[in-house]
Short mmCIF file of C-alpha atoms in Angstrom, two decimals:
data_model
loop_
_atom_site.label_atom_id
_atom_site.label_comp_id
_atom_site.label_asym_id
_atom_site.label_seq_id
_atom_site.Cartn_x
_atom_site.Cartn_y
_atom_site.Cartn_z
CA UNK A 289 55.57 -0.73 78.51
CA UNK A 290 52.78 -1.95 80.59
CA UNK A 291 53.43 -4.36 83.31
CA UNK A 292 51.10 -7.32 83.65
CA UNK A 293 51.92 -7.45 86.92
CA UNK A 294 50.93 -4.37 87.91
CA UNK A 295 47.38 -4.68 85.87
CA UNK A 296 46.97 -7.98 87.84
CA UNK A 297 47.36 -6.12 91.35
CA UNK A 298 45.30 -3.34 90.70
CA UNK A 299 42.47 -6.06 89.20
CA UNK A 300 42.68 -7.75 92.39
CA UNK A 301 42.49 -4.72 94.94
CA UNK A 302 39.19 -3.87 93.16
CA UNK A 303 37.73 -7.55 93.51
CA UNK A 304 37.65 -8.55 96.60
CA UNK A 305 33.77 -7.80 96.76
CA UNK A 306 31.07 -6.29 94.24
CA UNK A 307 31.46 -3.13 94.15
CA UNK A 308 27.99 -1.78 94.55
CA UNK A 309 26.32 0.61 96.67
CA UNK A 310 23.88 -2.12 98.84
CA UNK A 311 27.84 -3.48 100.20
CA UNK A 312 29.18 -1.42 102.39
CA UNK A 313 32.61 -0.16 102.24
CA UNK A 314 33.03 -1.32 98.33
CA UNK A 315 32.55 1.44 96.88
CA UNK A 316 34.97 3.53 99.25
CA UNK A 317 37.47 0.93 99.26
CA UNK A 318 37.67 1.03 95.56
CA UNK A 319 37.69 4.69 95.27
CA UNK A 320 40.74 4.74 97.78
CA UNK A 321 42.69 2.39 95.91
CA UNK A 322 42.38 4.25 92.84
CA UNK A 323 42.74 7.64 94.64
CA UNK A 324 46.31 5.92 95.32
CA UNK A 325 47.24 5.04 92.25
CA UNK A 326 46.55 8.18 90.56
CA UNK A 327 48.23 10.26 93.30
CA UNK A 328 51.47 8.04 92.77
CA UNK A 329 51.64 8.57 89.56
CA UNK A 330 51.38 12.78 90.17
CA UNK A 331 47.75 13.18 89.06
CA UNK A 332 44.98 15.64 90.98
CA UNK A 333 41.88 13.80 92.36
CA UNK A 334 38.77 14.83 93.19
CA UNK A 335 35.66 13.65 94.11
CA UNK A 336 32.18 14.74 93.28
CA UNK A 337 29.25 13.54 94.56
CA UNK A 338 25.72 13.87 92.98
CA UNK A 339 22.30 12.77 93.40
CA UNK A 340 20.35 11.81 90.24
CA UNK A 341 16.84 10.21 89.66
CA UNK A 342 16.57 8.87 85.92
CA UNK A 343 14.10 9.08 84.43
CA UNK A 344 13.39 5.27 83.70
CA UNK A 345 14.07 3.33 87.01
CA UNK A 346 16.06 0.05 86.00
CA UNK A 347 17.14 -3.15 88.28
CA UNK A 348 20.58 -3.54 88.42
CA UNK A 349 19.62 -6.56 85.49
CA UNK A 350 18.26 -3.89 83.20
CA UNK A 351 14.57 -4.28 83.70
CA UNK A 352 12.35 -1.86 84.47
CA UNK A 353 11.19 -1.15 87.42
CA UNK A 354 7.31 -0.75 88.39
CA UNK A 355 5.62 2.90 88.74
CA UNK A 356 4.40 1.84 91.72
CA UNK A 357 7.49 0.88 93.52
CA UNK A 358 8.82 4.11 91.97
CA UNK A 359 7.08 5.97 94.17
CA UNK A 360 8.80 4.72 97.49
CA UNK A 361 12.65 4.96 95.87
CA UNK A 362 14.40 7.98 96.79
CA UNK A 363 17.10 9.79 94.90
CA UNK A 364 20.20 7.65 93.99
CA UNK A 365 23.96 9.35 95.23
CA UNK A 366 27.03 8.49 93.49
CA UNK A 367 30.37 9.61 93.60
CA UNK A 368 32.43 10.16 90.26
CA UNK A 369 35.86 10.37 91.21
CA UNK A 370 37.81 12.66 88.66
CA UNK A 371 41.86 12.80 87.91
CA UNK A 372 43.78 15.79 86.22
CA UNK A 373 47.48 15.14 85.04
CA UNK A 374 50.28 17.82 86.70
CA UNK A 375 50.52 20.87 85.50
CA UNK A 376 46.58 20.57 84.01
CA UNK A 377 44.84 24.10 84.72
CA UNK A 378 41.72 22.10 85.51
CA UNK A 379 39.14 20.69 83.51
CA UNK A 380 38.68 22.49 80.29
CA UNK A 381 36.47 22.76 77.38
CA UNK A 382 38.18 20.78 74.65
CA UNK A 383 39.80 17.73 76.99
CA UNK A 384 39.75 14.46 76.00
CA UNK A 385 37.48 12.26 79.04
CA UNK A 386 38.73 8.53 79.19
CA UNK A 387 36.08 7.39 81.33
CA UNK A 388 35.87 4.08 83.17
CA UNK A 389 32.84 2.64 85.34
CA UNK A 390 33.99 1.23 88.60
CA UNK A 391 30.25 0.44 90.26
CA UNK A 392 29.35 -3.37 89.77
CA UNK A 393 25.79 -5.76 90.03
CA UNK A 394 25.42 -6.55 93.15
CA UNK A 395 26.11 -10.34 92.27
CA UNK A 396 29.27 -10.02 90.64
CA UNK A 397 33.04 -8.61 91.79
CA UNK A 398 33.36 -7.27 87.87
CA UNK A 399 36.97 -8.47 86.85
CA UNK A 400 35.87 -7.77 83.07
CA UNK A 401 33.10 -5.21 84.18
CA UNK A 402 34.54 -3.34 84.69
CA UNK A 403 37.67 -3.85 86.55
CA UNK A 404 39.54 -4.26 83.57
CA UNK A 405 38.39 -0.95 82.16
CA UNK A 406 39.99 1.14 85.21
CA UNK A 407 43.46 -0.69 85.32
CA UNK A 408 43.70 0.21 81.96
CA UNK A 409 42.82 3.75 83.38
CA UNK A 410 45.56 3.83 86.29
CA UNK A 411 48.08 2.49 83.55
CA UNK A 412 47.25 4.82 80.63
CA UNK A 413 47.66 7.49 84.13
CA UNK A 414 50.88 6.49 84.40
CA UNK A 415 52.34 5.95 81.25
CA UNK A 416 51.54 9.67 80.43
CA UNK A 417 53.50 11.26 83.15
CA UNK A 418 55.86 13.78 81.76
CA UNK A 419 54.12 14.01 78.67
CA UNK A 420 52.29 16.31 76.66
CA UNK A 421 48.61 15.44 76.67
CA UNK A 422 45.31 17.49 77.59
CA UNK A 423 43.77 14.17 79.17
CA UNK A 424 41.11 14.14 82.29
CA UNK A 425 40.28 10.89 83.88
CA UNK A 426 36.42 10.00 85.27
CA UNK A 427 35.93 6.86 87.02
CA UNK A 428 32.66 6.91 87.26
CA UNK A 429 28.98 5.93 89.71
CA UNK A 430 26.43 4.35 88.76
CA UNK A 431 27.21 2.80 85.31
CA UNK A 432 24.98 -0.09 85.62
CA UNK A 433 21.54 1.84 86.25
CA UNK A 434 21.46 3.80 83.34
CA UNK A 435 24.41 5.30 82.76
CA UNK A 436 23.89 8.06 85.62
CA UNK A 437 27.43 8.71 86.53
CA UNK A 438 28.05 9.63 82.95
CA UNK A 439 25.43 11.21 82.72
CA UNK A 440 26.10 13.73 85.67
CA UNK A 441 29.18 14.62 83.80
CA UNK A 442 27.87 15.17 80.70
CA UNK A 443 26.24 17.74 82.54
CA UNK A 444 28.10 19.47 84.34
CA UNK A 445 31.73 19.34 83.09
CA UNK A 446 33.20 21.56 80.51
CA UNK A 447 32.32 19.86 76.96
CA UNK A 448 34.97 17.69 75.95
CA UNK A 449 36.84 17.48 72.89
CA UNK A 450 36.03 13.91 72.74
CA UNK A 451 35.30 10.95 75.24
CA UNK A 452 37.15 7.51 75.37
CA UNK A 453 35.09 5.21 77.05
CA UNK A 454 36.58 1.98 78.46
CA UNK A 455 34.39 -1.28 79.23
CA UNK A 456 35.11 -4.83 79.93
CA UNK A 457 38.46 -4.74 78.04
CA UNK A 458 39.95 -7.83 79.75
CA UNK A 459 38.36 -11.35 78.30
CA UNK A 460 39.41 -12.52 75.42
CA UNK A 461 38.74 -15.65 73.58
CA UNK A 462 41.14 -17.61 71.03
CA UNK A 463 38.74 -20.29 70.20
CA UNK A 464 36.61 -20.31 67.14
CA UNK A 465 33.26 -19.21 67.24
CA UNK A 466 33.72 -17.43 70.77
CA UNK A 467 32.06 -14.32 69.26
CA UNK A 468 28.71 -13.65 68.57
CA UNK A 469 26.99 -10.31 67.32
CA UNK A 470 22.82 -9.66 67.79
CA UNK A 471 20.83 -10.90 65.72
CA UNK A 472 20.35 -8.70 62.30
CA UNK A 473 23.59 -6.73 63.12
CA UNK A 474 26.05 -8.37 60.75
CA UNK A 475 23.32 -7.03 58.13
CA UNK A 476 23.96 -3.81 59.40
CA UNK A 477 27.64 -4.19 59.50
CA UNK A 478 28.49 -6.26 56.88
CA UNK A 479 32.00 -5.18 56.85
CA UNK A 480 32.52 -6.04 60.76
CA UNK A 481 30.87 -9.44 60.13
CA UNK A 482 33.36 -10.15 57.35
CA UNK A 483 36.15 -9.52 59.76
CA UNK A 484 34.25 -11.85 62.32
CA UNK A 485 34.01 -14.74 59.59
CA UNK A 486 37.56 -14.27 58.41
CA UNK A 487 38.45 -14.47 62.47
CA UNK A 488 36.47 -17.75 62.57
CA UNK A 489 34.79 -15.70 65.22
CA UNK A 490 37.23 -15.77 67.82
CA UNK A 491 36.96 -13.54 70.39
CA UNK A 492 40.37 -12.08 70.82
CA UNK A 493 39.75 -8.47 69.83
CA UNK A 494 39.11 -5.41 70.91
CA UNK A 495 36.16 -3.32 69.37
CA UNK A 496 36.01 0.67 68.76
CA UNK A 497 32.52 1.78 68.27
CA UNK A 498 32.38 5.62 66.77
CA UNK A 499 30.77 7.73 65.27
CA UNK A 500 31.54 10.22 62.16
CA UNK A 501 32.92 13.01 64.75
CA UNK A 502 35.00 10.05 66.37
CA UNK A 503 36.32 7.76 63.69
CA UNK A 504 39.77 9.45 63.11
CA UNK A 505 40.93 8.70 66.80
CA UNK A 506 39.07 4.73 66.32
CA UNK A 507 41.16 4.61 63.26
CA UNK A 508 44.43 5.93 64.70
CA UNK A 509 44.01 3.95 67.99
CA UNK A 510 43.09 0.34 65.80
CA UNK A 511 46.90 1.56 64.12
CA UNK A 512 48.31 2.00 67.49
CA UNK A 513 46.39 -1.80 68.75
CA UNK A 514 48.18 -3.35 65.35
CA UNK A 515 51.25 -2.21 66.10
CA UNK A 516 51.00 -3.25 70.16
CA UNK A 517 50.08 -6.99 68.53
CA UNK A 518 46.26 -6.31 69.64
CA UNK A 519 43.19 -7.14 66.92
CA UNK A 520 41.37 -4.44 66.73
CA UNK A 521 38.08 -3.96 64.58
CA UNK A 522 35.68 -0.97 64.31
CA UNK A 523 32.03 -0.63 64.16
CA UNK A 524 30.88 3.22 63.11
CA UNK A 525 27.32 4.21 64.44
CA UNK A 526 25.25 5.32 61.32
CA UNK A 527 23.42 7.74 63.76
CA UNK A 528 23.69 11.04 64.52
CA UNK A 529 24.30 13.29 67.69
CA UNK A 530 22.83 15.49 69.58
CA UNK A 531 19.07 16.30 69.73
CA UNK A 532 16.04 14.14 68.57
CA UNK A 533 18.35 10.64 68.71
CA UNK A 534 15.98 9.22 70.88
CA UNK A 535 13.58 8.72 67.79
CA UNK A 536 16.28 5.96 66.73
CA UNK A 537 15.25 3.77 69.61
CA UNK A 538 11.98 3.39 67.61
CA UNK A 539 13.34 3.59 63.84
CA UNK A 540 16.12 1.28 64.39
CA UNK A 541 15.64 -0.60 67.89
CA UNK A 542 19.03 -2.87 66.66
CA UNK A 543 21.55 -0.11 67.52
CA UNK A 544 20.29 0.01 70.66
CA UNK A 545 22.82 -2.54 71.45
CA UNK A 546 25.46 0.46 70.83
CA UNK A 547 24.43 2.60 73.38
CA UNK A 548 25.11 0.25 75.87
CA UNK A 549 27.97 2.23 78.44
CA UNK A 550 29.14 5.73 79.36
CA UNK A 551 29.96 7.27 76.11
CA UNK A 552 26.05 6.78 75.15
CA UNK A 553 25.10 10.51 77.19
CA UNK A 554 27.89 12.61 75.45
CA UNK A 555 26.62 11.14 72.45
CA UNK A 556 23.52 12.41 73.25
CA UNK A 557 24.81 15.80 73.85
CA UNK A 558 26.64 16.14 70.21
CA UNK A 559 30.24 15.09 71.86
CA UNK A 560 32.48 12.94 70.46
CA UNK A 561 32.65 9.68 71.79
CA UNK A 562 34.51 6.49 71.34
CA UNK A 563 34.34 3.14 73.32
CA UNK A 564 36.26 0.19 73.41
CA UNK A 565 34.71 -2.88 74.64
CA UNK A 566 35.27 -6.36 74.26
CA UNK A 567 31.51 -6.74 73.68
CA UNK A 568 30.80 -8.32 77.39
CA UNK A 569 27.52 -10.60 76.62
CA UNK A 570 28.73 -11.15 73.11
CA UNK A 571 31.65 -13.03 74.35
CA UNK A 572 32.22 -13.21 77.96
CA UNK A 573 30.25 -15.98 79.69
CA UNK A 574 30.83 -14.26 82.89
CA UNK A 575 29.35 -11.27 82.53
CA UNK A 576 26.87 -10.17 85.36
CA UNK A 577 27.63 -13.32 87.18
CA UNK A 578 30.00 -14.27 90.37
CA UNK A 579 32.10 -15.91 87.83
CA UNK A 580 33.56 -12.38 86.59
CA UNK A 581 36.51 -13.06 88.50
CA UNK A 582 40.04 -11.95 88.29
CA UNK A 583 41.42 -15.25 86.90
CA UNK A 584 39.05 -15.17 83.95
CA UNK A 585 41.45 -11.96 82.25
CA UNK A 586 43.81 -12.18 79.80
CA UNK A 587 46.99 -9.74 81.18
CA UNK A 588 48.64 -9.78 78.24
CA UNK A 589 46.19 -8.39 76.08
CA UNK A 590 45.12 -5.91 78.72
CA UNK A 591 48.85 -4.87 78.72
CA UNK A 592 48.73 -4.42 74.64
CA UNK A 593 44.86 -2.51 75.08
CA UNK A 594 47.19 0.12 77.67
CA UNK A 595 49.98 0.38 75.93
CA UNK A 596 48.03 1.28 72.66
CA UNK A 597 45.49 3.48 74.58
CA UNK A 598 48.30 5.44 76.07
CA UNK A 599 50.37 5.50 72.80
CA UNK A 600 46.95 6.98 71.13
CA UNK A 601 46.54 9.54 73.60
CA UNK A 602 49.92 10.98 73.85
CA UNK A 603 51.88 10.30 70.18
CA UNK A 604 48.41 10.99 67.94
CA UNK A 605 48.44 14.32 65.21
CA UNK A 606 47.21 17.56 67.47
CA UNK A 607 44.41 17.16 64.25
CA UNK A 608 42.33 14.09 64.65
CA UNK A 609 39.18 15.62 63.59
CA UNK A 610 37.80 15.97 67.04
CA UNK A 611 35.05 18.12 65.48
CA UNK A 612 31.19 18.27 66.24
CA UNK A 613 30.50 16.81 62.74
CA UNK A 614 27.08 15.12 62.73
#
């Protein structure tokens, strides 16, 4: 079982200052914590660094940024910082990727965003020592312009078997009418708005959003969340993979809310792809803003999102239709 304790210290070691590439030493200081952690519990680490330029620049508040000042940015370098369990012949087509962010804005320490997402990493690390599992961690660079850590390992690994994607996993909120969805998406969803209204839209859950090639692992892990005492609901992406999805940006601008972490470029490249989110804007008042602190997380649910994470990975059927299904 996971320790709350021990979700709360790593939480902390990662907050002491944004974590963002214009403070110096964040980044590093992060990376060696985590580097710690995983080596403790008997995983390989590596780190990779890239250089990407995307092909839309964004601000770190999502905005575009002018052609002209464009022109005078150079090439960004990240480092994606990769863990492979003992005994793992490296990384191999087939794997399943749980993938965590651990790059901030530069005004905010990210307790929820996404600090929460890699202590849930470390933990799920070392609750699967010893066990049989073909899982490869990524903590990735770069998350908030544009997904470009992702996006470099998209890339360059070996195709996954499916990506678990985790992203601000930590504040939760018992009150009524804590949660909101976009406008027009409860039209979309009506099923997932039912849930909400039942809920009296409290924001104490934990969301899986899927696709077809993904929804057997959303569905087992929501059994796993039940069982660990955590609400879980599940939103399924009517899109499709691979090639040509950028037309839905135009056809169906709403779902562009979905696309909104690291799972979005293996989706892009046909590859299963789940992530769990406690919807960040939709709920957390703190997100993007120095309030994202560590005393704004719940511990005990981030314990029950761990346990049931871990208990997914290692205790699911070998056959959870991990398949390239459009």
């Amino acid at each position: 079982m996971t320790s709350e304790l021990r979700l709360r210290r790593d939480v902390d070691a990662l907050c002491p200052t944004p974590r963002h590439r214009d403070v110096p030493g964040s980044l590093q200081a992060a990376r060696a914590h985590c580097r710690e952690q995983l080596d403790e519990a008997g995983w390989t680490v590596e780190e990779r660094i890239f250089r990407r330029r995307p092909a839309l620049r964004l601000s770190d508040a999502g905005h575009p940024v002018s052609p002209l000042a464009m022109r005078w940015m150079s090439d960004l370098e990240g480092v994606n910082l990769l863990g492979t369990p003992p005994g793992h012949p490296g990384h191999q087509a087939g794997d399943v990727l749980l993938v965590a962010h651990l790059d901030t804005v530069r005004c905010s320490t990210g307790a929820d965003d996404n600090a929460s997402g890699v202590a849930v990493t470390l933990e799920v690390a070392r609750q699967l020592r010893g066990r049989d599992h073909r899982v490869v961690i990524a903590l990735v660079d770069l998350e908030e312009l544009w997904h470009l850590g992702s996006r470099e390992l998209a890339r360059t690994l070996p195709r996954p078997g499916l990506v678990v994607c985790l992203d601000a996993v930590g504040f939760f909120d018992e009150r009524p009418r804590t949660q909101r969805l976009p406008a027009g998406l409860g039209l979309r969803f009506p099923a997932l708005a039912r849930q909400l209204r039942g809920n009296e839209h409290r924001g104490n859950f934990l969301l899986a959003v899927h696709r077809r090639s993904s929804a057997a692992f959303a569905a087992c892990w929501a059994r796993a969340a039940t069982t660990a005492g955590l609400p879980a609901a599940q939103l399924r992406d009517p899109r499709w993979n691979g090639r040509g999805q950028r037309i839905t940006h135009w056809v169906n601008p709403l779902l562009m809310d979905l696309d909104r972490s690291d799972h979005e470029p293996f989706w892009r490249r046909g590859i299963p792809a789940v992530l769990l989110t406690g919807t960040a804007t939709l709920r957390s008042p703190h997100y993007h803003r120095d309030s994202d602190t560590p005393d704004t997380l719940d511990y005990a649910r981030l314990a029950q999102v761990a346990d049931s994470l871990a208990a997914t990975l290692a205790g699911a059927p070998a056959d959870l239709g991990l398949t390239e299904r459009r």
